[in-house]
Coordinates of C-alpha atoms in Angstrom, one line a residue:
M1 CA 0.0 0.0 0.0
F2 CA 1.5 3.3 -1.1
S3 CA 0.2 5.3 1.9
E4 CA 1.9 2.9 4.3
F5 CA 5.1 3.0 2.2
L6 CA 5.2 6.8 2.4
V7 CA 4.6 6.8 6.2
K8 CA 7.3 4.1 6.8
S9 CA 9.8 5.9 4.5
L10 CA 9.3 9.4 5.8
I11 CA 8.4 9.1 9.5
K12 CA 10.9 7.8 11.9
D13 CA 9.4 5.8 14.8
Y14 CA 6.1 5.9 12.9
Q15 CA 4.7 3.2 15.2
H16 CA 4.9 5.4 18.3
T17 CA 1.9 7.5 17.6
E18 CA 1.4 8.3 21.3
K19 CA 4.4 10.7 21.1
T20 CA 3.6 14.3 20.3
E21 CA 6.6 14.7 17.9
V22 CA 5.4 11.6 15.9
R23 CA 1.9 13.0 15.7
V24 CA 3.2 16.3 14.4
K25 CA 5.2 14.4 11.7
Y26 CA 2.0 12.6 10.5
G27 CA 0.2 16.0 10.3
Y28 CA 3.1 17.6 8.4
L29 CA 3.1 14.6 5.9
G30 CA -0.6 14.9 5.3
G31 CA -0.3 18.7 4.8
V32 CA 2.8 18.6 2.5
V33 CA 1.3 15.8 0.3
G34 CA -1.9 17.8 0.1
I35 CA -0.1 20.9 -1.0
L36 CA 1.9 19.1 -3.7
A37 CA -1.1 17.2 -5.0
N38 CA -3.3 20.4 -5.2
L39 CA -0.6 22.5 -6.8
L40 CA -0.2 19.7 -9.5
L41 CA -3.9 19.7 -10.1
F42 CA -4.0 23.5 -10.2
T43 CA -1.2 23.6 -12.8
V44 CA -2.7 20.9 -15.0
K45 CA -6.3 22.3 -14.9
L46 CA -5.2 25.9 -15.4
T47 CA -3.1 24.9 -18.4
T48 CA -5.9 22.9 -19.9
G49 CA -8.5 25.6 -19.2
L50 CA -6.4 28.3 -20.9
A51 CA -5.7 26.0 -23.9
L52 CA -9.4 25.2 -24.2
N53 CA -10.6 28.7 -23.2
S54 CA -12.8 26.9 -20.5
I55 CA -14.0 29.1 -17.7
A56 CA -15.2 26.0 -15.8
F57 CA -11.8 24.5 -15.9
I58 CA -10.0 27.7 -14.9
G59 CA -12.5 28.1 -12.0
D60 CA -12.0 24.5 -10.9
A61 CA -8.2 25.0 -11.0
F62 CA -8.4 27.9 -8.6
N63 CA -10.6 25.8 -6.4
N64 CA -7.7 23.4 -6.1
L65 CA -5.5 26.4 -5.3
T66 CA -7.7 27.3 -2.4
D67 CA -7.5 23.6 -1.2
V68 CA -3.8 24.4 -0.6
A69 CA -5.1 26.6 2.3
S70 CA -6.7 23.5 3.9
S71 CA -3.3 21.7 3.9
L72 CA -1.6 24.8 5.3
V73 CA -4.2 24.9 8.1
T74 CA -3.5 21.3 8.8
I75 CA 0.3 21.9 9.0
L76 CA -0.1 25.0 11.1
G77 CA -2.6 23.2 13.4
F78 CA -0.2 20.3 14.1
K79 CA 2.8 22.7 14.5
L80 CA 1.0 24.8 17.1
A81 CA -0.6 21.7 18.8
G82 CA 2.9 20.2 19.2
K83 CA 4.2 23.2 21.2
P84 CA 5.2 22.3 24.7
A85 CA 3.4 23.7 27.8
D86 CA 4.1 27.2 28.9
E87 CA 3.1 29.6 31.7
E88 CA -0.2 30.5 30.0
H89 CA -1.0 27.0 28.9
P90 CA 0.3 24.6 31.5
F91 CA -1.4 21.6 29.9
G92 CA 0.1 22.2 26.4
H93 CA -1.5 23.3 23.1
G94 CA -3.0 20.0 22.0
R95 CA -6.5 21.3 21.5
L96 CA -5.3 23.5 18.6
E97 CA -5.4 20.3 16.5
Y98 CA -9.2 20.2 17.1
I99 CA -9.4 23.8 16.0
A100 CA -7.5 23.0 12.8
G101 CA -10.0 20.3 12.1
L102 CA -12.9 22.7 12.8
I103 CA -11.5 25.2 10.3
V104 CA -11.2 22.5 7.6
S105 CA -14.8 21.4 8.4
F106 CA -16.0 24.9 7.7
L107 CA -14.1 24.8 4.4
V108 CA -16.0 21.5 3.6
I109 CA -19.3 23.4 4.3
L110 CA -18.1 26.2 2.1
V111 CA -17.5 23.7 -0.8
G112 CA -21.0 22.3 -0.3
Y113 CA -22.5 25.8 -0.3
E114 CA -20.6 26.9 -3.5
L115 CA -21.6 23.6 -5.2
I116 CA -25.3 24.1 -4.5
K117 CA -25.1 27.7 -5.8
S118 CA -23.4 26.6 -9.1
S119 CA -25.8 23.7 -9.4
L120 CA -28.9 25.9 -9.1
D121 CA -27.4 28.3 -11.5
R122 CA -26.8 25.5 -14.0
I123 CA -30.4 24.4 -13.6
L124 CA -31.9 27.9 -14.0
H125 CA -29.5 28.9 -16.8
P126 CA -28.4 25.8 -18.7
V127 CA -25.1 26.1 -20.6
P128 CA -24.4 24.0 -23.7
V129 CA -21.6 21.5 -22.9
T130 CA -19.4 20.1 -25.7
F131 CA -17.5 16.9 -25.0
S132 CA -13.7 17.2 -25.1
L133 CA -11.5 14.1 -24.7
P134 CA -8.4 16.0 -23.3
A135 CA -10.7 17.7 -20.8
F136 CA -12.4 14.4 -19.8
L137 CA -9.0 12.7 -19.3
I138 CA -7.9 15.6 -17.1
I139 CA -11.1 15.2 -15.0
I140 CA -10.4 11.5 -14.6
F141 CA -6.9 12.3 -13.5
A142 CA -8.2 14.8 -11.0
I143 CA -10.8 12.4 -9.6
L144 CA -8.2 9.7 -9.1
T145 CA -5.8 12.1 -7.5
K146 CA -8.4 13.5 -5.1
G147 CA -9.7 10.0 -4.3
W148 CA -6.2 8.8 -3.4
L149 CA -5.6 12.0 -1.3
S150 CA -8.8 11.3 0.6
L151 CA -7.7 7.7 1.3
F152 CA -4.2 8.8 2.3
N153 CA -5.5 11.4 4.8
R154 CA -8.0 8.8 6.2
Y155 CA -5.1 6.4 6.6
L156 CA -3.1 9.0 8.6
A157 CA -6.2 10.0 10.6
R158 CA -6.8 6.5 11.7
A159 CA -3.2 5.9 12.5
I160 CA -3.1 8.8 15.0
D161 CA -6.9 9.2 15.7
S162 CA -6.9 12.8 14.3
Q163 CA -10.1 14.8 13.8
A164 CA -8.1 17.4 11.7
L165 CA -6.9 14.8 9.2
S166 CA -10.4 13.2 9.1
A167 CA -11.8 16.5 8.1
T168 CA -9.0 17.0 5.5
S169 CA -9.8 13.5 4.1
F170 CA -13.4 14.4 3.6
D171 CA -12.5 17.7 2.1
S172 CA -10.6 15.8 -0.6
L173 CA -13.5 13.4 -1.0
S174 CA -16.0 16.3 -1.5
D175 CA -13.7 17.8 -4.1
M176 CA -13.5 14.5 -5.9
I177 CA -17.3 14.4 -6.0
S178 CA -17.6 18.0 -7.2
T179 CA -15.1 17.2 -10.0
G180 CA -17.1 14.1 -10.8
C181 CA -20.2 16.3 -11.4
I182 CA -18.2 18.2 -14.1
G183 CA -17.1 15.0 -15.6
L184 CA -20.7 13.6 -15.6
S185 CA -22.0 16.7 -17.4
L186 CA -19.2 16.4 -20.0
L187 CA -20.0 12.8 -20.6
A188 CA -23.8 13.4 -20.7
S189 CA -23.3 16.0 -23.4
L190 CA -22.6 13.2 -25.8
W191 CA -26.3 12.1 -25.6
T192 CA -28.4 15.0 -24.2
S193 CA -28.4 18.7 -23.7
F194 CA -30.4 18.3 -20.4
P195 CA -28.5 19.9 -17.5
L196 CA -28.0 16.6 -15.6
D197 CA -25.0 17.9 -13.7
G198 CA -27.1 20.6 -12.0
Y199 CA -29.5 18.1 -10.5
V200 CA -26.8 15.7 -9.5
G201 CA -24.9 18.6 -8.0
I202 CA -27.9 19.5 -5.8
I203 CA -27.9 15.9 -4.4
V204 CA -24.1 15.9 -4.0
S205 CA -24.0 19.3 -2.3
G206 CA -26.6 18.2 0.2
I207 CA -24.5 15.2 1.1
I208 CA -21.4 17.4 1.4
L209 CA -23.2 20.0 3.6
Y210 CA -24.6 17.3 5.9
S211 CA -21.1 15.7 6.2
G212 CA -19.5 19.1 6.8
I213 CA -21.9 19.8 9.6
S214 CA -21.3 16.4 11.1
L215 CA -17.6 16.9 11.0
T216 CA -18.0 20.3 12.7
K217 CA -20.0 18.7 15.5
E218 CA -17.3 16.0 15.9
T219 CA -14.5 18.5 16.2
I220 CA -16.4 20.8 18.5
S221 CA -17.3 17.9 20.9
P222 CA -13.7 17.4 22.3
L223 CA -13.3 21.1 22.6
L224 CA -16.4 21.2 24.8
G225 CA -15.3 18.2 26.8
E226 CA -16.6 14.7 26.0
V227 CA -16.8 11.3 27.6
P228 CA -13.4 9.6 27.5
E229 CA -12.8 6.5 25.5
Q230 CA -14.0 3.4 27.3
E231 CA -10.7 1.6 26.6
L232 CA -8.8 4.3 28.6
V233 CA -11.4 4.2 31.4
E234 CA -11.1 0.4 31.7
N235 CA -7.3 0.5 31.6
I236 CA -7.1 3.1 34.4
T237 CA -9.6 1.2 36.6
K238 CA -8.0 -2.2 35.9
K239 CA -4.4 -1.1 36.6
V240 CA -5.3 0.8 39.8
L241 CA -7.2 -2.2 41.1
S242 CA -4.4 -4.6 40.2
Y243 CA -2.3 -3.3 43.2
E244 CA -2.6 -5.3 46.5
G245 CA -4.1 -3.1 49.2
I246 CA -6.5 -1.2 46.9
T247 CA -10.0 -2.8 47.4
G248 CA -12.1 -0.6 45.2
V249 CA -12.2 2.6 43.0
H250 CA -14.8 5.2 42.2
D251 CA -15.2 8.8 41.0
L252 CA -13.0 8.5 38.0
I253 CA -12.8 11.8 36.0
V254 CA -10.7 12.1 32.8
H255 CA -9.9 15.5 31.2
S256 CA -8.4 15.7 27.6
Y257 CA -6.2 18.6 26.6
G258 CA -5.7 17.3 23.1
P259 CA -5.0 13.9 21.5
G260 CA -2.7 11.8 23.7
R261 CA -2.9 14.4 26.5
H262 CA -5.0 13.2 29.4
M263 CA -5.3 14.1 33.1
A264 CA -7.3 11.8 35.4
S265 CA -8.3 11.6 39.0
I266 CA -9.7 8.6 40.8
H267 CA -10.7 7.6 44.4
A268 CA -9.0 4.4 45.6
E269 CA -10.5 2.5 48.6
V270 CA -8.0 1.1 51.1
P271 CA -8.5 -0.7 54.4
S272 CA -8.6 1.8 57.3
N273 CA -6.7 -0.7 59.7
K274 CA -3.5 -0.4 57.7
D275 CA -0.6 1.9 58.5
I276 CA -1.3 5.3 57.0
M277 CA 2.2 5.9 55.9
E278 CA 2.4 2.6 54.1
L279 CA -0.9 3.4 52.3
H280 CA 0.4 6.8 51.3
E281 CA 3.5 5.3 49.8
L282 CA 1.3 2.7 48.0
I283 CA -0.9 5.5 46.5
D284 CA 2.1 7.5 45.4
H285 CA 3.6 4.4 43.7
V286 CA 0.4 3.6 41.9
E287 CA 0.1 7.2 40.6
R288 CA 3.6 7.1 39.2
Q289 CA 3.4 3.7 37.6
V290 CA -0.1 4.0 36.0
S291 CA 0.8 7.5 34.7
K292 CA 3.9 6.1 33.1
E293 CA 2.3 3.0 31.6
L294 CA -0.7 4.8 30.2
G295 CA 0.9 8.1 29.2
I296 CA -1.4 10.2 31.4
V297 CA -1.2 12.4 34.5
L298 CA -3.1 10.5 37.3
T299 CA -4.0 11.8 40.7
I300 CA -5.4 9.4 43.3
H301 CA -7.4 10.3 46.3
M302 CA -7.2 7.8 49.1
D303 CA -10.5 6.6 50.7
P304 CA -10.1 4.6 53.9
V305 CA -12.8 1.9 54.3
N306 CA -13.8 0.6 57.8
V307 CA -13.4 -3.2 57.6
D308 CA -13.6 -4.0 61.3
S309 CA -17.2 -3.0 62.1
E310 CA -19.7 -6.0 61.8
E311 CA -22.6 -3.6 61.9
L312 CA -21.2 -1.5 59.1
M313 CA -20.6 -4.5 56.9
R314 CA -24.1 -5.9 57.6
M315 CA -25.8 -2.6 56.8
Q316 CA -23.6 -2.2 53.7
E317 CA -24.9 -5.5 52.4
E318 CA -28.5 -4.6 53.1
V319 CA -28.2 -1.2 51.4
A320 CA -26.6 -3.0 48.4
Q321 CA -29.7 -5.2 48.1
I322 CA -32.0 -2.2 48.4
L323 CA -30.1 -0.3 45.7
Q324 CA -30.7 -3.2 43.3
E325 CA -34.3 -2.0 43.1
F326 CA -33.1 1.3 41.6
P327 CA -31.8 0.7 38.0
Q328 CA -30.6 4.3 37.7
V329 CA -28.0 3.6 40.5
Q330 CA -24.8 2.2 39.0
S331 CA -22.9 1.7 42.3
F332 CA -22.3 3.2 45.8
H333 CA -19.3 3.9 47.9
D334 CA -17.9 5.8 50.9
F335 CA -20.4 4.0 53.2
R336 CA -20.2 4.8 56.9
I337 CA -22.3 5.1 60.1
V338 CA -22.2 8.2 62.2
G339 CA -24.0 8.6 65.5
K340 CA -25.3 6.2 68.1
N341 CA -28.5 4.6 69.3
E342 CA -31.6 6.4 68.1
K343 CA -29.8 9.1 66.1
E344 CA -27.7 7.2 63.6
N345 CA -26.9 8.4 60.1
L346 CA -26.1 6.2 57.1
I347 CA -23.8 8.3 54.9
F348 CA -22.9 7.1 51.4
D349 CA -22.6 8.2 47.8
V350 CA -24.5 6.6 44.9
V351 CA -23.3 6.8 41.3
V352 CA -25.8 7.7 38.5
K353 CA -25.5 8.8 34.9
S354 CA -24.6 12.4 34.3
G355 CA -27.9 13.2 32.6
M356 CA -30.0 13.0 35.7
S357 CA -31.8 16.3 36.7
K358 CA -31.7 17.9 40.2
E359 CA -35.4 17.0 40.7
E360 CA -34.7 13.4 39.8
E361 CA -31.8 13.3 42.2
K362 CA -34.0 14.6 45.0
E363 CA -36.7 12.0 44.4
L364 CA -34.1 9.2 44.3
R365 CA -32.7 10.3 47.7
K366 CA -36.2 10.2 49.2
A367 CA -37.0 6.8 47.7
I368 CA -33.8 5.2 48.9
T369 CA -34.2 6.7 52.4
R370 CA -37.8 5.4 52.5
K371 CA -36.7 1.9 51.6
V372 CA -34.0 1.9 54.2
Q373 CA -36.3 3.2 57.0
E374 CA -38.8 0.5 56.3
K375 CA -36.3 -2.0 57.8
H376 CA -34.4 0.4 60.1
P377 CA -36.5 3.3 61.2
H378 CA -33.8 4.7 63.4
F379 CA -31.4 5.3 60.5
F380 CA -31.5 8.5 58.5
C381 CA -29.8 8.4 55.1
I382 CA -27.4 11.2 54.0
I383 CA -26.9 10.5 50.3
T384 CA -24.6 12.2 47.9
I385 CA -25.3 11.8 44.2
D386 CA -22.2 11.3 42.2
K387 CA -22.3 11.6 38.4
D388 CA -20.6 9.0 36.2
Y389 CA -18.5 11.1 33.8
T390 CA -17.0 8.2 32.0
A391 CA -20.2 6.4 30.7
Q392 CA -21.1 6.7 27.0
G393 CA -24.6 7.0 25.8

């Protein structure tokens, strides 16, 4: 595969896509290849357009020249995203890659808008089209070039999970389709004078506009802050729980500051009857190891759990059974009993999906308290609602 050959030939350590410098090289490669391909198409189309005195060809040539801007945006985006952290941006500049993808997405929408305008104009004001073999061959060459460019950028995008390169890939695909409409009208001119390209262009422009808007949403989502990848969530949870002395985890929150730049915090449950200094040393060790293994910055909050109280363990089991009646509750933690005799409080946190409203939270607390007091009237429940910020859908 030629795309793979280019990557292996031009990018040292191409396998290590988790490294910022390698990601930047992938972005540079996509941008440089895009510039060279679009300059080639510009030159060929402009030469053909001048030779045939074809306004359509000359216009399409300058459209390829504007596509060079998309490639420059990609290069600039990766260059800025690869800058190290500074005083103003202590978590780096990785999100600039998303902004580069957003700009390219806007350019895709612009292509769709311009295509729908020209298609409507062709329907309302039909122009006779005369078939030309040299022109048709140039169009075929342009379609093949743009098609390969789209596949090449998609290959790079998948290799480093890049929204910017995904947008660039679709930008090339939309150009390929637009050029295809010109080729269709040229070919159809052999049999009919009906402006078929105008109607096909309307359909194609609708597809391009829809895809451009979808790309925009995809690039805005990580800027706003989205649910982390489940693989990362599972890896963090699994690795933290793998250490002896940690009995449970909860309250995992992951923040992304660009591709491959994650900060996470998690609460780790430890037995309260262990030496506090040993536990502190354990937590520090786990933070360092997991951060290194996963390429993230991990902070762990230590939650001591009372394992010596028989009453606490018995009530925890009973509450666990009660909570099974509430499908919106995913788990519970930080369970403890405060007070004595007739004034005892059960204090615990329950985890629910992040979409639950304040009113629904209030009703859930009341319902759980009611169920507990049916069996143990002297207990009052103090329940904290925790949101699960890692669950998708």
